[in-house]
JSON list of C-alpha atoms in Angstrom, two decimals:
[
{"chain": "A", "resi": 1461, "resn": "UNK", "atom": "CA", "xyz": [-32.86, 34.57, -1.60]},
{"chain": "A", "resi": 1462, "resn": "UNK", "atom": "CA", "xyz": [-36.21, 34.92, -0.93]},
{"chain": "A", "resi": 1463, "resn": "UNK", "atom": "CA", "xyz": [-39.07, 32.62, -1.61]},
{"chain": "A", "resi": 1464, "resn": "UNK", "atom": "CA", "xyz": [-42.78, 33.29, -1.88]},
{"chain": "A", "resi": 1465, "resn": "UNK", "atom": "CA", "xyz": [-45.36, 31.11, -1.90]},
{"chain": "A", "resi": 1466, "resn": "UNK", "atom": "CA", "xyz": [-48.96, 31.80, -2.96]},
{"chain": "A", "resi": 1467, "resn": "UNK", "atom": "CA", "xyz": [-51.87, 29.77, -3.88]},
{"chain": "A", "resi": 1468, "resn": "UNK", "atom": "CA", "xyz": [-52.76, 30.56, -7.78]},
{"chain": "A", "resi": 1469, "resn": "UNK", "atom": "CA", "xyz": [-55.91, 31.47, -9.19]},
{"chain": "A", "resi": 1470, "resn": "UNK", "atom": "CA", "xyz": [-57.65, 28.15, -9.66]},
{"chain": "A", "resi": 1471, "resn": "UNK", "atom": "CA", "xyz": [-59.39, 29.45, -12.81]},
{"chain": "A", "resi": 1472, "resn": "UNK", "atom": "CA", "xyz": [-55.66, 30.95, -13.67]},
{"chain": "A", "resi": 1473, "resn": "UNK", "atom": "CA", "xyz": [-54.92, 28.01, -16.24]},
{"chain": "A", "resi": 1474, "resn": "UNK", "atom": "CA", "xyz": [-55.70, 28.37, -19.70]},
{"chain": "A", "resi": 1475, "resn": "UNK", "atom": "CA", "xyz": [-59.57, 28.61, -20.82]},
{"chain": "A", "resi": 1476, "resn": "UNK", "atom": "CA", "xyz": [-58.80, 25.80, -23.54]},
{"chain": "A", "resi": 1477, "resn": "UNK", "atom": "CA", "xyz": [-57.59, 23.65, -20.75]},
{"chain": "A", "resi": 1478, "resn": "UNK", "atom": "CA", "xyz": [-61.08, 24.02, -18.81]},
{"chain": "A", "resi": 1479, "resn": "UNK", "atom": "CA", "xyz": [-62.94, 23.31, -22.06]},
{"chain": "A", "resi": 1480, "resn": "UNK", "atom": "CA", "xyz": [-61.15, 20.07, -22.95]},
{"chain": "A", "resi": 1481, "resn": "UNK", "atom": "CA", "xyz": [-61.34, 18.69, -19.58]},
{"chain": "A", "resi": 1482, "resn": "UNK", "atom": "CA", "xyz": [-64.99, 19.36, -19.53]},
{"chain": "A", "resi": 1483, "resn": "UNK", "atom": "CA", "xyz": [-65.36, 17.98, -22.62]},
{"chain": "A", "resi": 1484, "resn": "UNK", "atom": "CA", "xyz": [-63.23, 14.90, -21.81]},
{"chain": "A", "resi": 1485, "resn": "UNK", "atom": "CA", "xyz": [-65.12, 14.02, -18.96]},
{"chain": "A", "resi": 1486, "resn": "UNK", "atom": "CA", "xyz": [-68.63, 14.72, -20.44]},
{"chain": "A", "resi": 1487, "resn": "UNK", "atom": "CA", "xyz": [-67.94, 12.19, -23.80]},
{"chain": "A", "resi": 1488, "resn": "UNK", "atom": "CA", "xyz": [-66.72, 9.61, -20.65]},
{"chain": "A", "resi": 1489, "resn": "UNK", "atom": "CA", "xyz": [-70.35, 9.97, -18.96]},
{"chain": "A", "resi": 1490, "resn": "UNK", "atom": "CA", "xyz": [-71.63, 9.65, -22.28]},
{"chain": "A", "resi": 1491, "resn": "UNK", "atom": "CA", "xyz": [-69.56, 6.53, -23.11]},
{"chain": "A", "resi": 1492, "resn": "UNK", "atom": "CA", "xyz": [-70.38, 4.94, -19.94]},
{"chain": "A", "resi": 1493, "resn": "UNK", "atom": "CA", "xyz": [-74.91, 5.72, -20.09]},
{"chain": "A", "resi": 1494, "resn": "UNK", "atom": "CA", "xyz": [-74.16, 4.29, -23.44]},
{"chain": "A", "resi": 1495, "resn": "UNK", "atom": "CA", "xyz": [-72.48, 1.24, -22.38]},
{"chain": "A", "resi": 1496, "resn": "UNK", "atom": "CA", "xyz": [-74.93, 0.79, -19.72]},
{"chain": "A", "resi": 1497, "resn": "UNK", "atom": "CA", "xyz": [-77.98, 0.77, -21.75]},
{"chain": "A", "resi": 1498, "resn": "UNK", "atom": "CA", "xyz": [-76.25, -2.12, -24.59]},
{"chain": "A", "resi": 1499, "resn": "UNK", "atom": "CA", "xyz": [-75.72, -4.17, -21.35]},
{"chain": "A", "resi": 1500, "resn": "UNK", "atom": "CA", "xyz": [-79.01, -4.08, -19.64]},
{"chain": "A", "resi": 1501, "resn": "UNK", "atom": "CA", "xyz": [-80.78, -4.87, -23.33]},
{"chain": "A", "resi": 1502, "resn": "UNK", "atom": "CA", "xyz": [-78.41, -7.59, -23.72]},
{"chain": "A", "resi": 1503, "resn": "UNK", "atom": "CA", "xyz": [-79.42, -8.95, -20.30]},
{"chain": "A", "resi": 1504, "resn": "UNK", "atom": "CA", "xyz": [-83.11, -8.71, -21.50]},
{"chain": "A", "resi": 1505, "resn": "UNK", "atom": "CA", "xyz": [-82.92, -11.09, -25.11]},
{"chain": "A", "resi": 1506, "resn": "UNK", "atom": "CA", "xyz": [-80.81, -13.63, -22.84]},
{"chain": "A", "resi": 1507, "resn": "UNK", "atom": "CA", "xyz": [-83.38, -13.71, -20.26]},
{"chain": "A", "resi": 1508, "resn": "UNK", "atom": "CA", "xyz": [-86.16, -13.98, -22.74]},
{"chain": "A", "resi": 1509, "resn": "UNK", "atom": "CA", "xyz": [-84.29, -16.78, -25.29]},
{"chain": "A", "resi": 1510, "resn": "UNK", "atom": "CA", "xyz": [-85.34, -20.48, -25.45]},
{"chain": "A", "resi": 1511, "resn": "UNK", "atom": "CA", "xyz": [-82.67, -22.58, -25.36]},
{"chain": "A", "resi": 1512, "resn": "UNK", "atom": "CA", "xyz": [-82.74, -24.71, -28.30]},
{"chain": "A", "resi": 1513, "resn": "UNK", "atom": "CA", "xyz": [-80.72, -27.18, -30.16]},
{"chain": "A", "resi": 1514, "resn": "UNK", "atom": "CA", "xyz": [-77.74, -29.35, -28.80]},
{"chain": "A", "resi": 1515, "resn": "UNK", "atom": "CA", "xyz": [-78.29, -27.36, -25.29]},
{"chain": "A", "resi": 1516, "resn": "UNK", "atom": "CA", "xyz": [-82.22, -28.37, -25.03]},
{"chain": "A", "resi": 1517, "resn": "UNK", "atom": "CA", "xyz": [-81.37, -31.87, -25.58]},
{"chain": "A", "resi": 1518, "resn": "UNK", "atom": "CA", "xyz": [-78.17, -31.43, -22.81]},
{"chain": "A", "resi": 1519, "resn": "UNK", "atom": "CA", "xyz": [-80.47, -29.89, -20.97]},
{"chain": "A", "resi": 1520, "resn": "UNK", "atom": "CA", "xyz": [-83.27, -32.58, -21.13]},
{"chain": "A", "resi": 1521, "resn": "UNK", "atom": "CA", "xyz": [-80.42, -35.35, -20.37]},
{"chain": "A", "resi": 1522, "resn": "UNK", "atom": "CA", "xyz": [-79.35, -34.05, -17.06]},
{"chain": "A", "resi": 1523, "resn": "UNK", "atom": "CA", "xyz": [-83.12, -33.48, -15.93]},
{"chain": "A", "resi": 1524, "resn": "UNK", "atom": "CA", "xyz": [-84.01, -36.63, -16.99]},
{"chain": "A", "resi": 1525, "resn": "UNK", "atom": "CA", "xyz": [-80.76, -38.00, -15.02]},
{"chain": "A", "resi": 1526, "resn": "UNK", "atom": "CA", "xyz": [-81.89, -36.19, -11.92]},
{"chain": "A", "resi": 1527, "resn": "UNK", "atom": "CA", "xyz": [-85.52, -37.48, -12.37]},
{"chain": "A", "resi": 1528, "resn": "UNK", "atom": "CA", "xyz": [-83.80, -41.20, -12.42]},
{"chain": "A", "resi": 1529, "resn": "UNK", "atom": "CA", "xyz": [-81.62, -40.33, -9.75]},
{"chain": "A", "resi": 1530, "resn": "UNK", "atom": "CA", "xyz": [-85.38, -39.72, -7.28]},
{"chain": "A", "resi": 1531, "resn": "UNK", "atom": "CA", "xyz": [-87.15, -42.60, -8.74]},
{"chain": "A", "resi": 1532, "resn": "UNK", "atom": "CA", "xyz": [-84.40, -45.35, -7.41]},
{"chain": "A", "resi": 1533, "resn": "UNK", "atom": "CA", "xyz": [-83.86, -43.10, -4.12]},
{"chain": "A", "resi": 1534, "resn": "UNK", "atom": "CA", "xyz": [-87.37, -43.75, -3.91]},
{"chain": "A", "resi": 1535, "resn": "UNK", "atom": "CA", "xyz": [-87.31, -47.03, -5.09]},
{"chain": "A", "resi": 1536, "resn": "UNK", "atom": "CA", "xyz": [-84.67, -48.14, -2.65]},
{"chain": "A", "resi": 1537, "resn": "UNK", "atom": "CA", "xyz": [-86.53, -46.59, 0.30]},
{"chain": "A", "resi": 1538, "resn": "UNK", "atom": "CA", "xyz": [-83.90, -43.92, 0.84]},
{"chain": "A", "resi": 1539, "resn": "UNK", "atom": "CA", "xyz": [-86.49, -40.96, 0.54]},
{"chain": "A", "resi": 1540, "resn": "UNK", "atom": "CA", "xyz": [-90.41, -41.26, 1.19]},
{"chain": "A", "resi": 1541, "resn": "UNK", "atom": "CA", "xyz": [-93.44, -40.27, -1.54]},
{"chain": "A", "resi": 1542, "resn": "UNK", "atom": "CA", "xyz": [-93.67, -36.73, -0.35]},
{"chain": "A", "resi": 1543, "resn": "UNK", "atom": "CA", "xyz": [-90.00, -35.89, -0.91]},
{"chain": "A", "resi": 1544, "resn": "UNK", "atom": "CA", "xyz": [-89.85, -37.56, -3.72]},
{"chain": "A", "resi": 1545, "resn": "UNK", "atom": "CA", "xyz": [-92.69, -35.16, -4.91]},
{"chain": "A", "resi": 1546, "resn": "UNK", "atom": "CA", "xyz": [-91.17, -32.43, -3.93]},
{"chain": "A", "resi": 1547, "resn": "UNK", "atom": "CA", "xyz": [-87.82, -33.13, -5.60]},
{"chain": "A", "resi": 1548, "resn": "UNK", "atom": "CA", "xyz": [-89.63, -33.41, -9.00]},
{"chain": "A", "resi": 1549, "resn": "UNK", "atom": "CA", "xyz": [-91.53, -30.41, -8.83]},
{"chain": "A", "resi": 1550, "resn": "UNK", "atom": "CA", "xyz": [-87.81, -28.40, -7.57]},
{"chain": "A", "resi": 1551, "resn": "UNK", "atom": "CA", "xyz": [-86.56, -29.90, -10.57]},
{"chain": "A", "resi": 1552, "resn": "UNK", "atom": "CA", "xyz": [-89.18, -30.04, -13.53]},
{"chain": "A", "resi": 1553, "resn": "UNK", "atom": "CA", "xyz": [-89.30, -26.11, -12.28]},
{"chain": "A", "resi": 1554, "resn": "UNK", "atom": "CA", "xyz": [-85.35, -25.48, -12.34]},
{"chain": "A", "resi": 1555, "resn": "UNK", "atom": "CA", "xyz": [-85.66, -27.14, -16.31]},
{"chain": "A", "resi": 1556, "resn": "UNK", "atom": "CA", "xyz": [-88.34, -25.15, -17.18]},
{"chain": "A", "resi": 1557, "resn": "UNK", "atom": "CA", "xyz": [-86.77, -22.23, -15.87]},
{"chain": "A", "resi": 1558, "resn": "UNK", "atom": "CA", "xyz": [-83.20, -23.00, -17.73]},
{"chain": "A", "resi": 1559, "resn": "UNK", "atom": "CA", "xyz": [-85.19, -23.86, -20.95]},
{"chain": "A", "resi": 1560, "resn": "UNK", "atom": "CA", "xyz": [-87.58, -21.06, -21.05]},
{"chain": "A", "resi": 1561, "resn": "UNK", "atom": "CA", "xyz": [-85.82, -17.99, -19.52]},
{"chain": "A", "resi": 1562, "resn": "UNK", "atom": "CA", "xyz": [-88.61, -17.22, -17.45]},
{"chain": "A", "resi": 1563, "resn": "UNK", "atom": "CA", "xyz": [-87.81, -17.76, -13.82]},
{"chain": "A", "resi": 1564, "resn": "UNK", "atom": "CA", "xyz": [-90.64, -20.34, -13.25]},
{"chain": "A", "resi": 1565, "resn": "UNK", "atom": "CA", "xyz": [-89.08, -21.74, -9.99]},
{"chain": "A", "resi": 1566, "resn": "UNK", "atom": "CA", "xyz": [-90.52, -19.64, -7.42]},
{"chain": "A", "resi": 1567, "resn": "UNK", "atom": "CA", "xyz": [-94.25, -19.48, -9.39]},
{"chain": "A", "resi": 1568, "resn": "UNK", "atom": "CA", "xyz": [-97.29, -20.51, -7.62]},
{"chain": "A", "resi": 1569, "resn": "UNK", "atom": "CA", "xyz": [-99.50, -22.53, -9.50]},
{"chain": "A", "resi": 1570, "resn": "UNK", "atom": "CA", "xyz": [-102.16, -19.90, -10.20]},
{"chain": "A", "resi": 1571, "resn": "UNK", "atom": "CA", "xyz": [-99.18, -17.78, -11.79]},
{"chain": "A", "resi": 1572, "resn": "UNK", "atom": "CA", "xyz": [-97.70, -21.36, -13.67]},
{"chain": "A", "resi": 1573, "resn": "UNK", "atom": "CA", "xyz": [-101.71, -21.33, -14.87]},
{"chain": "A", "resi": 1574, "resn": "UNK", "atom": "CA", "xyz": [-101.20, -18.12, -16.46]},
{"chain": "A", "resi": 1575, "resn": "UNK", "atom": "CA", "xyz": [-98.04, -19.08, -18.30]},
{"chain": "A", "resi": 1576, "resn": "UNK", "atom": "CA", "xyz": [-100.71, -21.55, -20.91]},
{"chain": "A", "resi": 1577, "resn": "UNK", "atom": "CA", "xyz": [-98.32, -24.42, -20.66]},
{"chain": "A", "resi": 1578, "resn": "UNK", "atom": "CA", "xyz": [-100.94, -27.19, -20.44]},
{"chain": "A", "resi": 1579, "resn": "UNK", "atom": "CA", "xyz": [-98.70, -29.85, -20.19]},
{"chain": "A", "resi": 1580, "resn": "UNK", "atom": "CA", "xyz": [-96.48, -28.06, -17.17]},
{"chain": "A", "resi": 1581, "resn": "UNK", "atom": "CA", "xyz": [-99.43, -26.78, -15.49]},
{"chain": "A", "resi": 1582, "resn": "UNK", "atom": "CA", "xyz": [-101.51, -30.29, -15.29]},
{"chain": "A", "resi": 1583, "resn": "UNK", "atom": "CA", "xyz": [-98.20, -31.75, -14.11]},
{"chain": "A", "resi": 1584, "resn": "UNK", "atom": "CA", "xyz": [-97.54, -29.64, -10.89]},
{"chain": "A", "resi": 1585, "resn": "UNK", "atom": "CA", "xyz": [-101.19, -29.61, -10.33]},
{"chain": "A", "resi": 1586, "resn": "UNK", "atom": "CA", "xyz": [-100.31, -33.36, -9.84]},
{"chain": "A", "resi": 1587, "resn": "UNK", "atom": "CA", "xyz": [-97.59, -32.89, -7.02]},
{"chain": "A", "resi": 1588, "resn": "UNK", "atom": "CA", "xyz": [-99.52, -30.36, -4.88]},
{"chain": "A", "resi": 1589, "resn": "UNK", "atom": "CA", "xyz": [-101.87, -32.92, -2.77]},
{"chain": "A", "resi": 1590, "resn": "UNK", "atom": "CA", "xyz": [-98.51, -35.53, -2.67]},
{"chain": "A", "resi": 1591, "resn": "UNK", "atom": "CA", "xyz": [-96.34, -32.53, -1.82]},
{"chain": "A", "resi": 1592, "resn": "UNK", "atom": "CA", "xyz": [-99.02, -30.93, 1.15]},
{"chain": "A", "resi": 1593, "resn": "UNK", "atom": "CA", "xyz": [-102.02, -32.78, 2.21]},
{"chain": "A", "resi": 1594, "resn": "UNK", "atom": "CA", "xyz": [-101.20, -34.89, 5.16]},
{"chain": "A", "resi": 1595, "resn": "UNK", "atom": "CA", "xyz": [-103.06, -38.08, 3.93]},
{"chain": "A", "resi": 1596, "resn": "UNK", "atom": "CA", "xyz": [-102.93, -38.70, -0.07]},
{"chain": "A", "resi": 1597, "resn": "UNK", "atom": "CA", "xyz": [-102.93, -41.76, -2.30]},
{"chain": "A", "resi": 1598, "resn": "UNK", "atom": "CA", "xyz": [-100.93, -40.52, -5.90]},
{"chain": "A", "resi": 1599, "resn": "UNK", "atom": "CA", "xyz": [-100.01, -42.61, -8.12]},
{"chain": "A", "resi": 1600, "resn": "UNK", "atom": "CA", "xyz": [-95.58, -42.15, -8.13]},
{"chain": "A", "resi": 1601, "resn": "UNK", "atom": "CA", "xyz": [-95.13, -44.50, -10.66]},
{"chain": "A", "resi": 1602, "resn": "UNK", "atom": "CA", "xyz": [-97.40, -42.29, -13.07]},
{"chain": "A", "resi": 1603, "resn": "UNK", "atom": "CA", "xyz": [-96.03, -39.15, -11.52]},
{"chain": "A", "resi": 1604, "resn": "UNK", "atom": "CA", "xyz": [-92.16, -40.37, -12.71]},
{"chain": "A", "resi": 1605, "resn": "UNK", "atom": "CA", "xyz": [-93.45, -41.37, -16.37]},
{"chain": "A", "resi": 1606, "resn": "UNK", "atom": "CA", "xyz": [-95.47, -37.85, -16.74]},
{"chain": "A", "resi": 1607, "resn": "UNK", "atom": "CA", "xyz": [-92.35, -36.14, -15.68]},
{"chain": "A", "resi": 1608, "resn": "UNK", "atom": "CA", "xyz": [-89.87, -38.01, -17.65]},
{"chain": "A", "resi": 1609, "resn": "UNK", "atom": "CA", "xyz": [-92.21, -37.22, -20.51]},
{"chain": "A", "resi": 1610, "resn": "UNK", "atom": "CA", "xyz": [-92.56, -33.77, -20.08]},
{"chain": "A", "resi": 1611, "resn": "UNK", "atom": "CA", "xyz": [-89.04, -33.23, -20.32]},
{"chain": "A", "resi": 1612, "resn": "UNK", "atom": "CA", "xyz": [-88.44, -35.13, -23.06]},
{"chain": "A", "resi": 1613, "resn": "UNK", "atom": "CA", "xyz": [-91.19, -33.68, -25.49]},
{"chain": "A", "resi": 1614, "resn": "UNK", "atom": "CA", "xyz": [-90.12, -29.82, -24.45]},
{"chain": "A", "resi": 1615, "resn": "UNK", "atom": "CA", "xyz": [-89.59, -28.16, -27.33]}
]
């Protein structure tokens, strides 16, 4: 017996064939663009929602926690003024950036100014000269109660 072997037309197969696997493959693209598009929306409206409700006021209690936690490290003598300024503005910034959305954490204070939150602005205008000048005399104990107060009145 004799056997040949020989390489077959690739365009050999039937023309429906070609049209359904173009087709297939096509409506997949589609699909996925589609798919892609929902999910990068959806991304947007979670970045840009406020949390409210039972998760603000979770929210506010483990700030406020953390704010408590500074003032008796400070208190105790286990951290100095400056750090203790610096750990309020790291997290008054992490809240506001968990309650708002908008990623506030990394802002300068000129950009925080643009944002038209008085209250927020006024407050890390406070810690800058505790947080950077070498010699400043700031009132902590005000400092802790403004903070404290801040988070509790977000909205």
């Amino acid at each position: 017996m004799k056997y040949s072997v020989g390489l077959q037309d690739p365009f050999g197969f039937n023309l429906k064939f070609w049209i359904t696997l173009i087709l297939i493959l096509m409506g997949i693209a589609a699909l996925l663009f589609v798919l892609s598009i929902i999910i990068k929306k959806q991304k947007k409206i979670k970045k840009k929602t406020f949390l409210t409700g039972k998760r603000l006021e979770w929210l506010k209690t483990k700030y406020l926690k953390r704010i408590d936690r500074i003032e008796q490290d400070y208190l105790m003598g286990r951290i100095n003024m400056r750090t203790a300024y610096q750990k309020m503005s790291h997290d008054v910034r992490k809240f506001t950036t968990r309650a708002t959305g908008k990623k506030i954490s990394s802002l300068v204070y000129a950009e925080i100014a643009e944002l038209h939150h008085t209250r927020l602005t006024e407050l890390i205008g406070k810690y800058y000269a505790p947080e950077f000048a070498l010699k400043a005399n700031p009132d902590i104990e005000r400092a802790f109660k403004d903070t404290k107060e801040l988070i509790r009145l977000w909205y």
